[in-house]
CSV table of C-alpha atoms and ligand atoms in Angstrom, one decimal:
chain,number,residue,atom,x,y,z
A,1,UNK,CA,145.9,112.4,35.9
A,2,UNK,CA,143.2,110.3,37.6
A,3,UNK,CA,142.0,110.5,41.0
A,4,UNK,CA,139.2,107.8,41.7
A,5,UNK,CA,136.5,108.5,44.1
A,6,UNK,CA,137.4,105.3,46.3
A,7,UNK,CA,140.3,102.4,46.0
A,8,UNK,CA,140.2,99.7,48.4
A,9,UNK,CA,143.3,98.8,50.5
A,10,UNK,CA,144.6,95.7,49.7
A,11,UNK,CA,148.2,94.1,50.6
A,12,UNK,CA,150.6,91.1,49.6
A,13,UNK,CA,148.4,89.6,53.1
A,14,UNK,CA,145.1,89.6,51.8
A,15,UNK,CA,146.9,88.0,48.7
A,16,UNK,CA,148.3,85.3,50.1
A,17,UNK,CA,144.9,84.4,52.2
A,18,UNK,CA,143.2,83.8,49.6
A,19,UNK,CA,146.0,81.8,47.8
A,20,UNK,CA,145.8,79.5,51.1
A,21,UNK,CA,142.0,78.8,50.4
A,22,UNK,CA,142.5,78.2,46.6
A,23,UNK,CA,145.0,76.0,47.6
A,24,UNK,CA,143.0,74.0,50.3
A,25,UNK,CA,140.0,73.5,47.7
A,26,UNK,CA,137.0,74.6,50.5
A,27,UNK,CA,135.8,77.5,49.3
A,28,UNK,CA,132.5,77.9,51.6
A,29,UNK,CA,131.9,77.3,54.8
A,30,UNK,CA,136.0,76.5,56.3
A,31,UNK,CA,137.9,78.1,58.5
A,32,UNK,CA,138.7,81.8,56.8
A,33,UNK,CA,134.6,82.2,57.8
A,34,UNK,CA,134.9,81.2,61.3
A,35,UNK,CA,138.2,83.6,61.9
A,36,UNK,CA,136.6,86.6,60.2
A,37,UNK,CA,133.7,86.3,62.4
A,38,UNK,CA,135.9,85.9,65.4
A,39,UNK,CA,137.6,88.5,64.8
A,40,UNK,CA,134.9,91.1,64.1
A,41,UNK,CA,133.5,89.7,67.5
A,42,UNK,CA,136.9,90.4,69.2
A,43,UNK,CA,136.7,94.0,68.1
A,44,UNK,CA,133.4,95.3,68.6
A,45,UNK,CA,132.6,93.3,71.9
A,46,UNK,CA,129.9,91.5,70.8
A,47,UNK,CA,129.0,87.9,71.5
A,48,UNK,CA,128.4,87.1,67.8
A,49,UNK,CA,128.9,87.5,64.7
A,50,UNK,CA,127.6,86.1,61.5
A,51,UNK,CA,129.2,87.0,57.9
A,52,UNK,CA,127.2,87.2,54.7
A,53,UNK,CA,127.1,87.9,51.0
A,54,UNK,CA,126.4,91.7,51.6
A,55,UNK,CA,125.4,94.5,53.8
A,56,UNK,CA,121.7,94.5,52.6
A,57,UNK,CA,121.4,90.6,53.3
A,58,UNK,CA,122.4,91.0,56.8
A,59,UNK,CA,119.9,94.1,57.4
A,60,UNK,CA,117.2,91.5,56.1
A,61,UNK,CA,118.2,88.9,58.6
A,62,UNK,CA,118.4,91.8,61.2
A,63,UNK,CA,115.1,92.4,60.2
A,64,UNK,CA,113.7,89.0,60.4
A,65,UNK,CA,115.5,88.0,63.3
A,66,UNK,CA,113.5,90.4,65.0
A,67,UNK,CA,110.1,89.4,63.7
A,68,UNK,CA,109.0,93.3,62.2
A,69,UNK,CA,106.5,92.2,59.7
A,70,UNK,CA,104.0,93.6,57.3
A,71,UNK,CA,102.1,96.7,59.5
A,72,UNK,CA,104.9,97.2,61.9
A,73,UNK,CA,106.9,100.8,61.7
A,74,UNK,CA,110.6,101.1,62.0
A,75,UNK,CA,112.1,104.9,62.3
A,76,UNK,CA,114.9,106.0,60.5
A,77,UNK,CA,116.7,108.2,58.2
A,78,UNK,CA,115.7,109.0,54.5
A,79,UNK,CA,119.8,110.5,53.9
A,80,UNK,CA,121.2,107.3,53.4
A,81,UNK,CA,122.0,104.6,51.2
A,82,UNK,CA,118.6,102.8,50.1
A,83,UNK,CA,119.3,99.5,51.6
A,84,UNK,CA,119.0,100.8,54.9
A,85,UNK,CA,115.0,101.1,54.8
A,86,UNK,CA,114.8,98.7,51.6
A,87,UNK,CA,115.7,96.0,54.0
A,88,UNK,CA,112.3,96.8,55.8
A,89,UNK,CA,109.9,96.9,52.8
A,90,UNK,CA,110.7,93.5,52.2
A,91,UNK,CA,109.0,92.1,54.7
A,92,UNK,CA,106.8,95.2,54.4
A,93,UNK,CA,107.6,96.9,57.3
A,94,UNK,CA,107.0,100.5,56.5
A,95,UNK,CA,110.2,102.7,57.3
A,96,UNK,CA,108.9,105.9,59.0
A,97,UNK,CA,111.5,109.0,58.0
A,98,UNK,CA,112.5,111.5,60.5
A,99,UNK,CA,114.3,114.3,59.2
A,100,UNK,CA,118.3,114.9,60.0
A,101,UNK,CA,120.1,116.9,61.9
A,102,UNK,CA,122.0,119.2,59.4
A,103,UNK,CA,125.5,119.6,61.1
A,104,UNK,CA,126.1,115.9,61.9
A,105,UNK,CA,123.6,114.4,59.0
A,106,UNK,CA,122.9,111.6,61.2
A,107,UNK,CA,118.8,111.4,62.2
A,108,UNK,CA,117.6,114.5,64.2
A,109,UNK,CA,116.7,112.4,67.6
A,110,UNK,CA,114.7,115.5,68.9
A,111,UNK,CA,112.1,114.5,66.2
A,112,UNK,CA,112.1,110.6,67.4
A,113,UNK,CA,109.5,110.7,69.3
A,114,UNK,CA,106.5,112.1,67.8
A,115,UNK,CA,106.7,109.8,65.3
A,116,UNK,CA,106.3,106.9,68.2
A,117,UNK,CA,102.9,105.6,67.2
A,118,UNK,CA,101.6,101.9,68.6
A,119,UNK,CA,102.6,99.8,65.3
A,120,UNK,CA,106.3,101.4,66.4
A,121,UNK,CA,108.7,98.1,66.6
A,122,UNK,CA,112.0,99.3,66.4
A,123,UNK,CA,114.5,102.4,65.5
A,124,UNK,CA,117.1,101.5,62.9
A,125,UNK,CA,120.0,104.5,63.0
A,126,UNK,CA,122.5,104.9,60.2
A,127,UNK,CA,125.8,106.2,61.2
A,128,UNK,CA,126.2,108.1,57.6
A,129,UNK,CA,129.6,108.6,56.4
A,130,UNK,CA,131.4,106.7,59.8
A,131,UNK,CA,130.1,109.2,62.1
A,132,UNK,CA,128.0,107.3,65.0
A,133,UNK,CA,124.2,108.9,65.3
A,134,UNK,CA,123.6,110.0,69.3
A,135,UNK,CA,123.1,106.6,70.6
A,136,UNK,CA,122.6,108.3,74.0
A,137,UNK,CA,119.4,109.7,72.7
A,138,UNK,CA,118.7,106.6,70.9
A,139,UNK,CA,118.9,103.9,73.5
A,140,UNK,CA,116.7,105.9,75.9
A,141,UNK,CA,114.0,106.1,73.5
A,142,UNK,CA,114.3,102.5,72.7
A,143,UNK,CA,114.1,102.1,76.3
A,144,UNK,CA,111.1,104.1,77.1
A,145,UNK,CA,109.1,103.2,74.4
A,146,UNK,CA,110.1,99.1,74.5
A,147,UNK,CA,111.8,99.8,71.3
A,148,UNK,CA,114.5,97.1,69.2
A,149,UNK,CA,117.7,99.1,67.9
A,150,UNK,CA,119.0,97.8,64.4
A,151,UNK,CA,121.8,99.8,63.8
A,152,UNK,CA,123.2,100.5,60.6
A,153,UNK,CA,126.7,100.5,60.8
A,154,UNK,CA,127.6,99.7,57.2
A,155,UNK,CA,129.6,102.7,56.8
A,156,UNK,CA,131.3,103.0,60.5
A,157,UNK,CA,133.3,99.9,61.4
A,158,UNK,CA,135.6,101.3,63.5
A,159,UNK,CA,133.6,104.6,64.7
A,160,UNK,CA,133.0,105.1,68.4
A,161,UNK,CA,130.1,107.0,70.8
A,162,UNK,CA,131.6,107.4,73.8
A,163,UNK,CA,133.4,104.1,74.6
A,164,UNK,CA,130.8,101.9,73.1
A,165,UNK,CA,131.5,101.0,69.1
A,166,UNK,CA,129.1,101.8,66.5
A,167,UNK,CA,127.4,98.8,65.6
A,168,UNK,CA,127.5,97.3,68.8
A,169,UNK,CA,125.1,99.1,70.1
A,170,UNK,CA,121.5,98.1,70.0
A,171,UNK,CA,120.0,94.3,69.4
A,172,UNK,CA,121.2,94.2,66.2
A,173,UNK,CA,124.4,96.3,64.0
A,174,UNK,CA,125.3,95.6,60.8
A,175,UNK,CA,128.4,96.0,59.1
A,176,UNK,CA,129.5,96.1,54.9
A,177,UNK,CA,132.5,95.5,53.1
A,178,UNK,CA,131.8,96.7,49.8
A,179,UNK,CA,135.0,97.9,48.0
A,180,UNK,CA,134.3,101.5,48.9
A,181,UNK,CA,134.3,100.3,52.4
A,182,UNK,CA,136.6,101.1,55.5
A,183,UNK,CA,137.5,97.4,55.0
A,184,UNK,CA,136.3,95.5,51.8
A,185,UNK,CA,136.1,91.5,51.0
A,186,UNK,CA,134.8,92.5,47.8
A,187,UNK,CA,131.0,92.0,48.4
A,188,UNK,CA,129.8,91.0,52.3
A,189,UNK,CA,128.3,92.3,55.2
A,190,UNK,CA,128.4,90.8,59.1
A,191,UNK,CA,125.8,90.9,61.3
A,192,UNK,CA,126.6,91.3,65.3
A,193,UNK,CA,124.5,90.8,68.3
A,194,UNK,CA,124.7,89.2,71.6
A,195,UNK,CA,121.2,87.5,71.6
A,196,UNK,CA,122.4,83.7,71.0
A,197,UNK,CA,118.8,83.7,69.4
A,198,UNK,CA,119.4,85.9,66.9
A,199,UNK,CA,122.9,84.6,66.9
A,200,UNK,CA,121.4,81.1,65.6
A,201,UNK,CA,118.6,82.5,63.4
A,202,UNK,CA,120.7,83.9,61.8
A,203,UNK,CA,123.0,81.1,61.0
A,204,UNK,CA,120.3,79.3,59.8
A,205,UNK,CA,118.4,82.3,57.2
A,206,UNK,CA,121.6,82.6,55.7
A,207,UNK,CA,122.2,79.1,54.9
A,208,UNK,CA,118.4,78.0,53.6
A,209,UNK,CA,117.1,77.8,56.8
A,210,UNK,CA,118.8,74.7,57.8
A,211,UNK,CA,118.9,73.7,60.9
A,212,UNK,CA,121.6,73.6,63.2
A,213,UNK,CA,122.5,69.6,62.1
A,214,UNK,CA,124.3,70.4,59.1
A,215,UNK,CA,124.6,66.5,57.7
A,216,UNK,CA,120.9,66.7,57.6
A,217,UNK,CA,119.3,68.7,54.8
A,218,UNK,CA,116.6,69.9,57.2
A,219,UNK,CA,114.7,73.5,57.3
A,220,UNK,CA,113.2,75.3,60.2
A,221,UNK,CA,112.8,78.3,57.8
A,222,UNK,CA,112.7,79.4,54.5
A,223,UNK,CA,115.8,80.6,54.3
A,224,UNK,CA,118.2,82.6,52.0
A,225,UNK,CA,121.6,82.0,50.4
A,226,UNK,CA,123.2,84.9,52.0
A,227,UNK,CA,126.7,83.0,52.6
A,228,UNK,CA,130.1,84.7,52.1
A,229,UNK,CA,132.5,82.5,50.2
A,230,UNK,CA,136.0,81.6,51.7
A,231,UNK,CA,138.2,83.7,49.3
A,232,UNK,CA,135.9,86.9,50.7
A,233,UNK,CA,136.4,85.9,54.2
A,234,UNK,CA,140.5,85.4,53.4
A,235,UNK,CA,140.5,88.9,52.0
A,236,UNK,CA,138.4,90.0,55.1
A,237,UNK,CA,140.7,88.4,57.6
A,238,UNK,CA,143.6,89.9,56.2
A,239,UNK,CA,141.6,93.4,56.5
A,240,UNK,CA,140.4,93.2,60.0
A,241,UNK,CA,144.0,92.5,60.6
A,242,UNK,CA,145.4,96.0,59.5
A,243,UNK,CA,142.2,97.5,60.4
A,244,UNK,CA,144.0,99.5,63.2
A,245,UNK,CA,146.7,101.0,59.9
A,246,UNK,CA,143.9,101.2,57.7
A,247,UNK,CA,141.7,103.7,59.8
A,248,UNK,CA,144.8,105.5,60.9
A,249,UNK,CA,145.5,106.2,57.4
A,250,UNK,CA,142.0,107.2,56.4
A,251,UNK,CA,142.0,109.3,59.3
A,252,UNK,CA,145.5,110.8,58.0
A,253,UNK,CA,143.8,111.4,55.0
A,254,UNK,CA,140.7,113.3,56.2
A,255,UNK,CA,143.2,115.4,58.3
A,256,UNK,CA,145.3,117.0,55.3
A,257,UNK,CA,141.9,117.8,53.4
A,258,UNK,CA,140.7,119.5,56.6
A,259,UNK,CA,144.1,121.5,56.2
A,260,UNK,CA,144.2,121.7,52.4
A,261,UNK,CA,140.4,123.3,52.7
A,262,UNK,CA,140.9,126.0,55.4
A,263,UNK,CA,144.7,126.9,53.7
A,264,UNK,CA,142.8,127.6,50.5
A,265,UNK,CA,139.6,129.0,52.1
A,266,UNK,CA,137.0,127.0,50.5
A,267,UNK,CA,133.4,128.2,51.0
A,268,UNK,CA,132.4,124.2,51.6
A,269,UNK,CA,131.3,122.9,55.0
A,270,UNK,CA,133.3,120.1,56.3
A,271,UNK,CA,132.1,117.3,58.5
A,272,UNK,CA,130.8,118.4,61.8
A,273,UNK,CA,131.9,115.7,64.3
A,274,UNK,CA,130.1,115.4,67.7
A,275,UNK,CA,132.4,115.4,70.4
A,276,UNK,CA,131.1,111.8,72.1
A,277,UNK,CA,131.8,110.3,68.5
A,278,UNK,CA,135.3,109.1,67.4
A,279,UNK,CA,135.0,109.4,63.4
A,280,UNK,CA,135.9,106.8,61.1
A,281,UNK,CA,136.2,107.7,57.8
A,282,UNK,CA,133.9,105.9,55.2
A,283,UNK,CA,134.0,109.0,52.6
A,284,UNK,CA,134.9,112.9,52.5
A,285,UNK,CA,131.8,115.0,51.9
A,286,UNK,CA,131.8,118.6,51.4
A,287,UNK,CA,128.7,120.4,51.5
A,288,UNK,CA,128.9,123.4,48.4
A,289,UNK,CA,127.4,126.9,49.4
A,290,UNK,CA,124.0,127.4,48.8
A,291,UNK,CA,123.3,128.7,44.8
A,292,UNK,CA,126.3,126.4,43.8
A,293,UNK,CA,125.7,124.1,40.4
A,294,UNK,CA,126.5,121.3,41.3
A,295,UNK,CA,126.4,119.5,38.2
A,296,UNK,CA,128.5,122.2,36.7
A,297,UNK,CA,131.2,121.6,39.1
A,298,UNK,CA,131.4,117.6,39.0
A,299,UNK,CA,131.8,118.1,35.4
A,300,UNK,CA,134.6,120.6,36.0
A,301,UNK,CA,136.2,118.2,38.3
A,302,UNK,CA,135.9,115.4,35.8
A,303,UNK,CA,137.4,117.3,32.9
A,304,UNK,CA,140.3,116.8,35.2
A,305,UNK,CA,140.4,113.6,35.6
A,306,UNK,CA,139.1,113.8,39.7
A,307,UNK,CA,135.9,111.6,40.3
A,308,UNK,CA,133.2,113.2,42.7
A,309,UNK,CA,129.6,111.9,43.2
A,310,UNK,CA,126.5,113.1,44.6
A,311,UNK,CA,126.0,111.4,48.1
A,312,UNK,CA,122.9,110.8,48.9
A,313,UNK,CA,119.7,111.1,47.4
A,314,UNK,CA,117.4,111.3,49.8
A,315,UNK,CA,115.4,108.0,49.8
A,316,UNK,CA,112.0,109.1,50.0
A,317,UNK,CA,112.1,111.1,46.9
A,318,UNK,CA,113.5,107.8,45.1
A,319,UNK,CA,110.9,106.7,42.0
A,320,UNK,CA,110.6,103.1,43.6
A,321,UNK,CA,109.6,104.7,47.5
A,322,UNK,CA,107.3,107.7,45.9
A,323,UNK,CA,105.6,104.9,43.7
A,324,UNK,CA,104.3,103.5,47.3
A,325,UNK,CA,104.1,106.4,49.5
A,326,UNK,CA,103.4,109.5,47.6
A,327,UNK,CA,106.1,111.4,49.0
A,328,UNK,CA,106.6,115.0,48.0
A,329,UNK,CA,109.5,117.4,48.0
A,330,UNK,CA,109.7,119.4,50.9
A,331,UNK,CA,108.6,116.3,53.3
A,332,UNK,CA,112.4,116.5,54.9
A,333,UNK,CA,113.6,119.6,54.2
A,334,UNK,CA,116.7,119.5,56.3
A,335,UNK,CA,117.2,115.9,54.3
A,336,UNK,CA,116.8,117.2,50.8
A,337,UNK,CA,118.5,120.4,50.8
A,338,UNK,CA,121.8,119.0,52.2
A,339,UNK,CA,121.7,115.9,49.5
A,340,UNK,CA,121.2,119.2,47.0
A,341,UNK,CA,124.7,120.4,48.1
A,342,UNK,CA,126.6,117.6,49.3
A,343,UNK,CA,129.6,115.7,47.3
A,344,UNK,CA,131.8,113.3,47.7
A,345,UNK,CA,135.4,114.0,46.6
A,346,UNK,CA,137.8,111.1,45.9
A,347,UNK,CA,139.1,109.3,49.8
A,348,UNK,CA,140.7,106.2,50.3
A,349,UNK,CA,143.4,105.2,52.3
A,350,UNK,CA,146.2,105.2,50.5
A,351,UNK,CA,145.6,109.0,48.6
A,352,UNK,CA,148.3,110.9,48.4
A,353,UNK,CA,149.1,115.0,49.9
A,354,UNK,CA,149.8,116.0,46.1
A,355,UNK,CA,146.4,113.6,44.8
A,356,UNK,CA,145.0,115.7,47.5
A,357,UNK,CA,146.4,119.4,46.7
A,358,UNK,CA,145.1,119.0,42.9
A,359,UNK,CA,141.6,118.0,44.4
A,360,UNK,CA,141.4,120.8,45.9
A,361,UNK,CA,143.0,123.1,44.1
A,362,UNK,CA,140.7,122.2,41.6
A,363,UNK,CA,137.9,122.2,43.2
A,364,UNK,CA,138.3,125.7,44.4
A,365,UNK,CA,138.6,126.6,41.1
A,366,UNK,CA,135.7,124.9,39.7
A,367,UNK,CA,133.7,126.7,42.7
A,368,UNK,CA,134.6,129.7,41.9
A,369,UNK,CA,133.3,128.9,38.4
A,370,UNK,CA,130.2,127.3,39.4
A,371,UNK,CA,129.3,130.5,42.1
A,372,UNK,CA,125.9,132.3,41.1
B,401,LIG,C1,127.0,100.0,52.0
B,401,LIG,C2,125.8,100.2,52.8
B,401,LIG,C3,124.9,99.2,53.1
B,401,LIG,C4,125.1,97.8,52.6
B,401,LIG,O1,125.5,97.7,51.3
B,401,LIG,P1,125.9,96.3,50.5
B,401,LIG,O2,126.3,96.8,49.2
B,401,LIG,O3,124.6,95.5,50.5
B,401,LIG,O4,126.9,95.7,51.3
B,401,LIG,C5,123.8,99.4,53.9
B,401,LIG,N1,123.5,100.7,54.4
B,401,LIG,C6,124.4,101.7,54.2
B,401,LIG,C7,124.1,103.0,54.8
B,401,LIG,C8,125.5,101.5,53.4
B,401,LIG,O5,126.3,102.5,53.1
């Protein structure tokens, strides 16, 4: 028996899409590109959308597109995946942490504000794990305090606050298709505003800065290769078009563990979902009760063949980050003692009720082992 952590969902369609580009010869820059964008525009609502190579590349373009440069602040989260304040220290913006909340383990945006100083340019919320931050809260700082809102929606294409979609929020959203993904194309990110200046800034940083004459080899900027290739668009229009049966799935999924958990009274916490947010599932975390070993119980879990990982370590405790800022352990307590418990157990859309029953029936067991 072996239960991965993640599997991406991939059908004869995807296939076949990327058969058709082999088959056409252009593999950058055709039509597969166009349609992925399209359709990612289609179904968040915004104006535009521009694909690249990754996740993090888009954030940088978000970044730049915006003009934060070196002695600017950005807010944000330090539980999160690195490349979500990363993409601001490489134009050395300095990422300003505010703590999280611990039920939702999205940014605490009662703490927002004090950290409002006059290099302040812009808030960049993560919507960790496909649940959408309190974009209520958000947008009304942004507002007061003549904020930009980069939203990091890596991990929740298809979440919702409200009626709005995550992502499609503030100036900027971001989403990535990394295979762990709701939706993969293997390696790629999308970036969606509806500023047509952004829009064509963006265009341009991800292919070398060109200019908008593309038989010309001329450069407004320097400029980045951050394109997506063809065959990853094919695979990504084949996604976005069971994206609706994908999610469903997922959500499916995150259903029976709910069940499986309460039937075999696990101490973990589950997920606490707001009420204006509409989850969509990126992983399944479980937070272990306090005095749990952690370690000890991964390794338990792995001795039967059921991948687990911890998810996240808190940025600012990172070697790389304390190397620049000096950060010390209890500088976001809330932050650092839920990355201490939380883990990962093995989600993806097409897990099975019995893949699921020996997950947990394992992991019960392995807690119960692991218990102080
Ligand atoms: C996945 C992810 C990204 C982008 O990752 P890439 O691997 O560059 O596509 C950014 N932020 C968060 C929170 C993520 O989970």
């Amino acid at each position: 028996m072996f239960i991965p952590l993640s599997k991406p969902d991939l059908s004869d369609l995807e296939k076949k899409y990327v058969q058709d580009v082999l088959n056409s010869g252009l593999l950058s820059g055709g039509p597969k590109q166009k349609q992925f964008e399209d359709m990612i525009c289609q179904y968040t609502g915004r104006k535009y959308a521009v694909a690249m190579n990754s996740g993090t590349s888009a954030l940088h373009v978000a970044v730049k597109a915006l003009g934060l440069k070196a002695g600017d602040e950005v807010i944000t989260t330090p539980y999160s995946f690195i490349a979500s304040s990363n993409c601001l220290l490489y134009e050395g913006v300095k990422p300003v942490f505010v703590d999280i909340d611990y039920q939702t383990l999205n940014i605490d945006t009662t703490l927002i504000e004090m950290k409002v100083t006059a290099r302040t340019k812009a808030i960049l919320p993560v919507h960790v794990f496909g649940q959408t931050c309190d974009m209520d809260a958000v947008r009304m700082i942004a507002e007061k305090y003549n904020l930009f809102v980069i939203e990091d929606a890596c991990e929740a294409l298809g979440a919702d606050w409200g009626k709005d979609k995550a992502g499609a929020m503030g100036d900027v959203g971001v989403y990535a298709f990394y295979p762990n993904k709701q939706i993969t194309t293997g390696e790629g990110g999308v970036l969606v505003t509806n500023s047509k200046q952004i829009y064509q800034y963006a265009l341009s940083m991800r292919n070398q800065g060109r200019s908008d004459n593309n038989d010309e080899l001329q450069h407004l900027y320097i400029g980045y290769n951050y394109r997506m290739s063809e065959m990853q668009a094919a695979i990504g229009v084949g996604q976005m078009e069971r994206l609706t049966e994908i999610l469903s799935k997922r959500e499916q999924a995150a259903i029976r563990y709910l069940s499986l958990i309460k039937e075999y009274k696990l101490p973990v916490q589950t997920p606490f979902i707001h009420p204006m947010c509409n989850m969509s599932w990126f992983v399944f975390i479980v937070t272990l009760p306090v005095g749990t070993d952690r370690t000890e119980t991964m390794l338990t879990l792995q001795k039967n063949g059921i991948q687990t990982k911890p998810y996240f370590p808190v940025i600012h405790l990172q070697k790389c980050y304390r190397d620049i800022f000096a950060y010390s352990k209890g500088d976001f307590p809330v932050s650092e003692q839920i990355s201490l418990r939380t883990l990962a157990i093995p989600f993806h859309s097409n897990i099975t009720l019995l893949e699921q029953q020996y997950v947990i029936r394992h992991l019960a067991d392995a807690l119960e082992d692991a218990a102080c």
